[in-house]
């Protein structure tokens, strides 16, 4: 933008002034012609600087992008490695807790004898409860079934066997278990047995249970610990999930255990 200041009449001689101004003069008459910069730049300079171009600029952009991608990849790798170490430490700590050691002998809901070795080579999700449970057991079994269904829908993952062991052998006969499990999943296996057999398997998995007093109809509630157990194909206790864990969280955990699994029996 030019700011013009006119003196009377014509001009004759041009002489330089300070930066940003020119003087046209003739005798004692003068014309001052000057300009001032807008934003400290001459016209056209701002547009050239706001759109840098050329191979140098593109090279800088490429280097910056590659550097950022490298940092992001390194962060993700470090995070994955840290999560893997944490899971391995947890798995080792749970194994040292000696949960689920030894064998068991029970009857399935078809009346066939079952032992721990029957599930060797399979991933197992195991829950302890009883068929007369009013709400918690149905909710937890439904959650367990949702986990199994999620994993079943993913090609390439090994199947997971859902198992339900009663803590109420007095009422939960094989026939009662058969009627109960059919409402959840076609592969849900119900296991029962004598009071001594149930006591043995619950001690092995450190499951607390206690039958309450009977009412006038001889009905009662069994108080028991609430957890879903994960067993590896080696038959070893691998993890457990409390009531606060969602089906999605459990499924994610099972996937991680499957990916990290290495048999210790070979």
PDB file of C-alpha atoms in Angstrom, residues 39-219:
ATOM      1  CA  UNK A  39       2.918  -6.319   8.957  1.00  0.00           C
ATOM      2  CA  UNK A  40       6.603  -5.658   8.320  1.00  0.00           C
ATOM      3  CA  UNK A  41       6.530  -7.010   4.744  1.00  0.00           C
ATOM      4  CA  UNK A  42       6.485  -5.609   1.306  1.00  0.00           C
ATOM      5  CA  UNK A  43       3.596  -6.531  -0.963  1.00  0.00           C
ATOM      6  CA  UNK A  44       3.729 -10.150  -2.152  1.00  0.00           C
ATOM      7  CA  UNK A  45       6.241 -11.227   0.511  1.00  0.00           C
ATOM      8  CA  UNK A  46       3.582 -12.563   2.949  1.00  0.00           C
ATOM      9  CA  UNK A  47       1.915 -14.813   0.395  1.00  0.00           C
ATOM     10  CA  UNK A  48       5.263 -16.270  -0.661  1.00  0.00           C
ATOM     11  CA  UNK A  49       6.253 -17.089   2.929  1.00  0.00           C
ATOM     12  CA  UNK A  50       2.879 -18.545   3.919  1.00  0.00           C
ATOM     13  CA  UNK A  51       3.101 -21.160   1.179  1.00  0.00           C
ATOM     14  CA  UNK A  52       6.655 -22.528   1.275  1.00  0.00           C
ATOM     15  CA  UNK A  53       7.427 -24.851  -1.518  1.00  0.00           C
ATOM     16  CA  UNK A  54      10.251 -26.792  -2.988  1.00  0.00           C
ATOM     17  CA  UNK A  55      12.130 -30.040  -2.343  1.00  0.00           C
ATOM     18  CA  UNK A  56      13.604 -28.861   0.967  1.00  0.00           C
ATOM     19  CA  UNK A  57      10.190 -28.323   2.493  1.00  0.00           C
ATOM     20  CA  UNK A  58       8.902 -31.682   1.292  1.00  0.00           C
ATOM     21  CA  UNK A  59      12.018 -33.402   2.638  1.00  0.00           C
ATOM     22  CA  UNK A  60      11.519 -31.810   6.065  1.00  0.00           C
ATOM     23  CA  UNK A  61       7.905 -32.961   6.111  1.00  0.00           C
ATOM     24  CA  UNK A  62       8.915 -36.503   5.198  1.00  0.00           C
ATOM     25  CA  UNK A  63      11.605 -36.646   7.874  1.00  0.00           C
ATOM     26  CA  UNK A  64       9.178 -35.326  10.494  1.00  0.00           C
ATOM     27  CA  UNK A  65       6.521 -37.869   9.524  1.00  0.00           C
ATOM     28  CA  UNK A  66       8.988 -40.773   9.620  1.00  0.00           C
ATOM     29  CA  UNK A  67      10.336 -39.650  12.990  1.00  0.00           C
ATOM     30  CA  UNK A  68       6.818 -39.416  14.429  1.00  0.00           C
ATOM     31  CA  UNK A  69       5.869 -42.834  13.061  1.00  0.00           C
ATOM     32  CA  UNK A  70       9.019 -44.331  14.551  1.00  0.00           C
ATOM     33  CA  UNK A  71       8.278 -42.897  17.976  1.00  0.00           C
ATOM     34  CA  UNK A  72       4.673 -44.128  17.805  1.00  0.00           C
ATOM     35  CA  UNK A  73       5.724 -47.618  16.803  1.00  0.00           C
ATOM     36  CA  UNK A  74       8.324 -47.794  19.555  1.00  0.00           C
ATOM     37  CA  UNK A  75       5.755 -46.678  22.143  1.00  0.00           C
ATOM     38  CA  UNK A  76       3.231 -49.304  21.023  1.00  0.00           C
ATOM     39  CA  UNK A  77       5.879 -52.030  21.059  1.00  0.00           C
ATOM     40  CA  UNK A  78       7.023 -51.052  24.547  1.00  0.00           C
ATOM     41  CA  UNK A  79       3.439 -51.004  25.773  1.00  0.00           C
ATOM     42  CA  UNK A  80       2.719 -54.466  24.334  1.00  0.00           C
ATOM     43  CA  UNK A  81       5.911 -55.861  25.852  1.00  0.00           C
ATOM     44  CA  UNK A  82       5.037 -54.399  29.243  1.00  0.00           C
ATOM     45  CA  UNK A  83       1.529 -55.901  29.106  1.00  0.00           C
ATOM     46  CA  UNK A  84       2.955 -59.291  28.142  1.00  0.00           C
ATOM     47  CA  UNK A  85       5.419 -59.215  31.049  1.00  0.00           C
ATOM     48  CA  UNK A  86       2.644 -58.222  33.443  1.00  0.00           C
ATOM     49  CA  UNK A  87       0.444 -61.089  32.273  1.00  0.00           C
ATOM     50  CA  UNK A  88       3.285 -63.595  32.507  1.00  0.00           C
ATOM     51  CA  UNK A  89       4.026 -62.462  36.058  1.00  0.00           C
ATOM     52  CA  UNK A  90       0.354 -62.783  36.993  1.00  0.00           C
ATOM     53  CA  UNK A  91       0.096 -66.245  35.442  1.00  0.00           C
ATOM     54  CA  UNK A  92       3.208 -67.416  37.286  1.00  0.00           C
ATOM     55  CA  UNK A  93       1.899 -66.030  40.579  1.00  0.00           C
ATOM     56  CA  UNK A  94      -1.423 -67.810  40.104  1.00  0.00           C
ATOM     57  CA  UNK A  95       0.324 -71.093  39.338  1.00  0.00           C
ATOM     58  CA  UNK A  96       2.360 -70.798  42.505  1.00  0.00           C
ATOM     59  CA  UNK A  97      -0.895 -70.398  44.439  1.00  0.00           C
ATOM     60  CA  UNK A  98      -1.465 -74.114  43.692  1.00  0.00           C
ATOM     61  CA  UNK A  99      -5.137 -73.669  42.792  1.00  0.00           C
ATOM     62  CA  UNK A 100      -6.785 -76.595  41.036  1.00  0.00           C
ATOM     63  CA  UNK A 101      -4.044 -79.069  41.853  1.00  0.00           C
ATOM     64  CA  UNK A 102      -4.836 -82.758  41.795  1.00  0.00           C
ATOM     65  CA  UNK A 103      -7.632 -84.660  40.103  1.00  0.00           C
ATOM     66  CA  UNK A 104     -11.369 -84.882  40.721  1.00  0.00           C
ATOM     67  CA  UNK A 105     -14.054 -87.463  40.092  1.00  0.00           C
ATOM     68  CA  UNK A 106     -17.612 -86.280  39.331  1.00  0.00           C
ATOM     69  CA  UNK A 107     -20.661 -87.175  37.237  1.00  0.00           C
ATOM     70  CA  UNK A 108     -21.783 -85.097  34.264  1.00  0.00           C
ATOM     71  CA  UNK A 109     -25.450 -84.311  33.621  1.00  0.00           C
ATOM     72  CA  UNK A 110     -25.727 -87.447  31.456  1.00  0.00           C
ATOM     73  CA  UNK A 111     -24.596 -89.619  34.378  1.00  0.00           C
ATOM     74  CA  UNK A 112     -21.137 -90.346  32.960  1.00  0.00           C
ATOM     75  CA  UNK A 113     -18.052 -90.271  35.167  1.00  0.00           C
ATOM     76  CA  UNK A 114     -15.724 -87.351  34.567  1.00  0.00           C
ATOM     77  CA  UNK A 115     -12.250 -86.535  35.790  1.00  0.00           C
ATOM     78  CA  UNK A 116      -9.854 -83.673  35.209  1.00  0.00           C
ATOM     79  CA  UNK A 117      -7.935 -85.538  32.526  1.00  0.00           C
ATOM     80  CA  UNK A 118     -11.070 -85.606  30.335  1.00  0.00           C
ATOM     81  CA  UNK A 119     -10.574 -81.892  29.670  1.00  0.00           C
ATOM     82  CA  UNK A 120      -6.882 -82.116  28.801  1.00  0.00           C
ATOM     83  CA  UNK A 121      -6.182 -80.344  25.523  1.00  0.00           C
ATOM     84  CA  UNK A 122      -9.108 -77.922  25.917  1.00  0.00           C
ATOM     85  CA  UNK A 123      -9.499 -74.432  27.258  1.00  0.00           C
ATOM     86  CA  UNK A 124     -12.074 -74.536  30.059  1.00  0.00           C
ATOM     87  CA  UNK A 125     -14.176 -71.826  31.707  1.00  0.00           C
ATOM     88  CA  UNK A 126     -15.398 -73.198  35.018  1.00  0.00           C
ATOM     89  CA  UNK A 127     -18.035 -71.861  37.414  1.00  0.00           C
ATOM     90  CA  UNK A 128     -19.217 -73.165  40.811  1.00  0.00           C
ATOM     91  CA  UNK A 129     -22.835 -72.582  41.836  1.00  0.00           C
ATOM     92  CA  UNK A 130     -26.191 -74.305  42.325  1.00  0.00           C
ATOM     93  CA  UNK A 131     -29.398 -74.656  40.360  1.00  0.00           C
ATOM     94  CA  UNK A 132     -31.666 -73.100  42.997  1.00  0.00           C
ATOM     95  CA  UNK A 133     -29.653 -69.885  43.016  1.00  0.00           C
ATOM     96  CA  UNK A 134     -32.140 -67.034  42.481  1.00  0.00           C
ATOM     97  CA  UNK A 135     -30.038 -64.531  40.517  1.00  0.00           C
ATOM     98  CA  UNK A 136     -26.238 -64.503  40.828  1.00  0.00           C
ATOM     99  CA  UNK A 137     -25.577 -67.945  39.347  1.00  0.00           C
ATOM    100  CA  UNK A 138     -27.841 -67.407  36.318  1.00  0.00           C
ATOM    101  CA  UNK A 139     -26.202 -64.029  35.705  1.00  0.00           C
ATOM    102  CA  UNK A 140     -22.668 -65.403  35.951  1.00  0.00           C
ATOM    103  CA  UNK A 141     -23.449 -68.419  33.788  1.00  0.00           C
ATOM    104  CA  UNK A 142     -25.008 -66.157  31.183  1.00  0.00           C
ATOM    105  CA  UNK A 143     -21.859 -64.033  31.217  1.00  0.00           C
ATOM    106  CA  UNK A 144     -19.712 -67.143  30.854  1.00  0.00           C
ATOM    107  CA  UNK A 145     -21.821 -68.241  27.886  1.00  0.00           C
ATOM    108  CA  UNK A 146     -21.438 -64.822  26.233  1.00  0.00           C
ATOM    109  CA  UNK A 147     -17.661 -65.188  26.498  1.00  0.00           C
ATOM    110  CA  UNK A 148     -17.801 -68.628  24.892  1.00  0.00           C
ATOM    111  CA  UNK A 149     -20.030 -67.325  22.089  1.00  0.00           C
ATOM    112  CA  UNK A 150     -17.699 -64.403  21.392  1.00  0.00           C
ATOM    113  CA  UNK A 151     -14.717 -66.713  21.106  1.00  0.00           C
ATOM    114  CA  UNK A 152     -16.647 -69.234  19.020  1.00  0.00           C
ATOM    115  CA  UNK A 153     -17.394 -66.517  16.478  1.00  0.00           C
ATOM    116  CA  UNK A 154     -13.700 -65.858  15.822  1.00  0.00           C
ATOM    117  CA  UNK A 155     -12.106 -68.181  13.243  1.00  0.00           C
ATOM    118  CA  UNK A 156      -8.788 -69.619  14.251  1.00  0.00           C
ATOM    119  CA  UNK A 157      -9.369 -69.635  18.000  1.00  0.00           C
ATOM    120  CA  UNK A 158      -9.556 -73.009  19.763  1.00  0.00           C
ATOM    121  CA  UNK A 159     -12.913 -73.933  21.316  1.00  0.00           C
ATOM    122  CA  UNK A 160     -13.607 -73.217  24.975  1.00  0.00           C
ATOM    123  CA  UNK A 161     -15.480 -75.780  27.063  1.00  0.00           C
ATOM    124  CA  UNK A 162     -17.941 -74.228  29.564  1.00  0.00           C
ATOM    125  CA  UNK A 163     -18.342 -76.232  32.803  1.00  0.00           C
ATOM    126  CA  UNK A 164     -20.724 -75.766  35.743  1.00  0.00           C
ATOM    127  CA  UNK A 165     -19.954 -77.612  39.019  1.00  0.00           C
ATOM    128  CA  UNK A 166     -22.600 -77.656  41.727  1.00  0.00           C
ATOM    129  CA  UNK A 167     -21.967 -76.770  45.373  1.00  0.00           C
ATOM    130  CA  UNK A 168     -25.349 -78.227  46.313  1.00  0.00           C
ATOM    131  CA  UNK A 169     -25.048 -81.983  45.678  1.00  0.00           C
ATOM    132  CA  UNK A 170     -28.056 -82.744  47.880  1.00  0.00           C
ATOM    133  CA  UNK A 171     -30.511 -81.237  45.377  1.00  0.00           C
ATOM    134  CA  UNK A 172     -28.465 -81.002  42.184  1.00  0.00           C
ATOM    135  CA  UNK A 173     -28.661 -84.521  40.849  1.00  0.00           C
ATOM    136  CA  UNK A 174     -27.540 -85.350  37.307  1.00  0.00           C
ATOM    137  CA  UNK A 175     -31.133 -85.004  36.099  1.00  0.00           C
ATOM    138  CA  UNK A 176     -31.553 -81.624  37.804  1.00  0.00           C
ATOM    139  CA  UNK A 177     -28.304 -80.427  36.266  1.00  0.00           C
ATOM    140  CA  UNK A 178     -29.422 -81.606  32.819  1.00  0.00           C
ATOM    141  CA  UNK A 179     -32.632 -79.575  33.036  1.00  0.00           C
ATOM    142  CA  UNK A 180     -30.734 -76.525  34.240  1.00  0.00           C
ATOM    143  CA  UNK A 181     -27.800 -76.317  31.811  1.00  0.00           C
ATOM    144  CA  UNK A 182     -29.954 -76.703  28.694  1.00  0.00           C
ATOM    145  CA  UNK A 183     -31.249 -73.145  29.212  1.00  0.00           C
ATOM    146  CA  UNK A 184     -27.787 -71.613  28.749  1.00  0.00           C
ATOM    147  CA  UNK A 185     -25.637 -73.245  26.065  1.00  0.00           C
ATOM    148  CA  UNK A 186     -25.736 -76.593  24.220  1.00  0.00           C
ATOM    149  CA  UNK A 187     -22.141 -77.333  25.233  1.00  0.00           C
ATOM    150  CA  UNK A 188     -22.425 -76.254  28.883  1.00  0.00           C
ATOM    151  CA  UNK A 189     -21.475 -79.314  30.916  1.00  0.00           C
ATOM    152  CA  UNK A 190     -22.968 -79.778  34.384  1.00  0.00           C
ATOM    153  CA  UNK A 191     -20.998 -81.752  36.970  1.00  0.00           C
ATOM    154  CA  UNK A 192     -22.246 -83.124  40.286  1.00  0.00           C
ATOM    155  CA  UNK A 193     -21.365 -85.902  42.711  1.00  0.00           C
ATOM    156  CA  UNK A 194     -21.528 -86.978  46.301  1.00  0.00           C
ATOM    157  CA  UNK A 195     -21.020 -84.509  49.139  1.00  0.00           C
ATOM    158  CA  UNK A 196     -17.453 -85.815  49.583  1.00  0.00           C
ATOM    159  CA  UNK A 197     -16.627 -85.522  45.875  1.00  0.00           C
ATOM    160  CA  UNK A 198     -17.935 -81.963  45.694  1.00  0.00           C
ATOM    161  CA  UNK A 199     -16.041 -81.056  48.861  1.00  0.00           C
ATOM    162  CA  UNK A 200     -12.833 -82.384  47.319  1.00  0.00           C
ATOM    163  CA  UNK A 201     -13.069 -80.371  44.086  1.00  0.00           C
ATOM    164  CA  UNK A 202     -14.106 -77.174  45.891  1.00  0.00           C
ATOM    165  CA  UNK A 203     -11.123 -77.484  48.242  1.00  0.00           C
ATOM    166  CA  UNK A 204      -8.861 -77.920  45.234  1.00  0.00           C
ATOM    167  CA  UNK A 205     -10.109 -74.662  43.678  1.00  0.00           C
ATOM    168  CA  UNK A 206     -10.454 -72.916  47.041  1.00  0.00           C
ATOM    169  CA  UNK A 207     -14.167 -72.359  46.651  1.00  0.00           C
ATOM    170  CA  UNK A 208     -16.059 -71.417  49.780  1.00  0.00           C
ATOM    171  CA  UNK A 209     -19.652 -72.617  50.163  1.00  0.00           C
ATOM    172  CA  UNK A 210     -22.071 -73.062  53.017  1.00  0.00           C
ATOM    173  CA  UNK A 211     -25.723 -74.105  53.002  1.00  0.00           C
ATOM    174  CA  UNK A 212     -28.059 -71.856  54.959  1.00  0.00           C
ATOM    175  CA  UNK A 213     -30.925 -72.914  57.223  1.00  0.00           C
ATOM    176  CA  UNK A 214     -33.918 -74.627  55.680  1.00  0.00           C
ATOM    177  CA  UNK A 215     -37.304 -72.956  55.677  1.00  0.00           C
ATOM    178  CA  UNK A 216     -40.678 -74.656  56.227  1.00  0.00           C
ATOM    179  CA  UNK A 217     -40.590 -75.915  52.620  1.00  0.00           C
ATOM    180  CA  UNK A 218     -37.127 -77.399  53.168  1.00  0.00           C
ATOM    181  CA  UNK A 219     -35.721 -74.807  50.785  1.00  0.00           C
TER     182      UNK A 219
END
